[in-house]
Tab-separated table of C-alpha atoms in Angstrom:
chain	number	residue	atom	x	y	z
A	651	MET	CA	5.582	8.932	-12.317
A	652	LYS	CA	8.766	7.229	-12.118
A	653	ARG	CA	10.908	10.368	-13.503
A	654	MET	CA	9.005	12.429	-10.760
A	655	ARG	CA	10.065	10.232	-8.078
A	656	GLN	CA	13.587	10.433	-9.047
A	657	GLN	CA	13.368	13.988	-9.058
A	658	LEU	CA	12.112	13.972	-5.489
A	659	VAL	CA	14.992	11.932	-4.536
A	660	MET	CA	17.559	14.079	-6.260
A	661	LEU	CA	15.787	17.177	-4.830
A	662	VAL	CA	15.916	15.834	-1.215
A	663	GLU	CA	19.623	14.951	-1.711
A	664	GLU	CA	20.424	18.759	-3.152
A	665	LYS	CA	18.613	20.333	-0.437
A	666	GLY	CA	19.616	18.016	2.526
A	667	SER	CA	15.960	18.119	3.965
A	668	PHE	CA	12.582	16.759	3.337
A	669	SER	CA	11.236	19.836	5.114
A	670	ASN	CA	12.423	22.137	2.259
A	671	GLU	CA	9.853	23.953	0.404
A	672	GLU	CA	11.026	22.948	-2.803
A	673	VAL	CA	10.926	19.157	-1.704
A	674	ILE	CA	7.491	19.778	0.009
A	675	CYS	CA	5.940	21.299	-3.395
A	676	LEU	CA	7.288	18.627	-5.544
A	677	SER	CA	6.228	15.763	-2.844
A	678	GLN	CA	2.655	17.268	-3.091
A	679	ARG	CA	2.672	17.230	-6.910
A	680	LEU	CA	3.717	13.760	-6.731
A	681	ASP	CA	1.028	12.850	-4.313
A	682	ARG	CA	-1.783	14.397	-6.391
A	683	TYR	CA	-0.397	12.711	-9.373
A	684	ILE	CA	-0.663	9.173	-7.367
A	685	LEU	CA	-3.936	10.012	-6.118
A	686	VAL	CA	-5.587	10.619	-9.626
A	687	ALA	CA	-3.704	7.611	-11.075
A	688	GLN	CA	-5.310	5.352	-8.321
A	689	GLY	CA	-8.605	6.864	-8.727
A	690	TYR	CA	-8.492	6.033	-12.680
A	691	GLN	CA	-7.392	2.584	-11.630
A	692	PHE	CA	-10.266	2.333	-9.246
A	693	SER	CA	-12.852	3.710	-11.562
A	694	LYS	CA	-11.815	1.303	-14.230
A	695	LYS	CA	-12.018	-1.682	-11.741
A	696	PHE	CA	-15.558	-0.343	-10.556
A	697	ARG	CA	-16.887	-0.083	-14.265
A	698	ARG	CA	-15.660	-3.610	-14.923
A	699	THR	CA	-17.086	-4.849	-11.500
A	700	ARG	CA	-20.428	-3.526	-12.264
A	701	TYR	CA	-20.770	-4.716	-15.803
A	702	HIS	CA	-20.313	-8.235	-14.344
A	703	ILE	CA	-22.554	-7.927	-11.675
A	704	GLN	CA	-25.241	-6.532	-14.357
A	705	ALA	CA	-24.347	-9.255	-16.653
A	706	LEU	CA	-24.700	-11.784	-13.834
A	707	MET	CA	-28.197	-10.420	-12.837
A	708	LYS	CA	-29.254	-10.392	-16.677
A	709	ILE	CA	-28.183	-14.182	-16.647
A	710	ARG	CA	-30.213	-14.967	-13.594
A	711	THR	CA	-33.172	-13.350	-14.845
A	712	VAL	CA	-33.021	-15.110	-18.114
A	713	GLY	CA	-32.478	-18.478	-16.500
A	714	VAL	CA	-35.369	-18.225	-14.015
């Protein structure tokens, strides 16, 4: 991701515009990559949270 971001910066400098078609294309690719990475992180966090909630529920029912 860091490399793609650097490529985007270099491409903007080369083309001199954020509205250049190549710049937009690369920016959109980077956006999709970021969204996938964030989705992965969210799902990982959600699974951990769900696991902890299930474990707590088991502890409470056993303790009752």
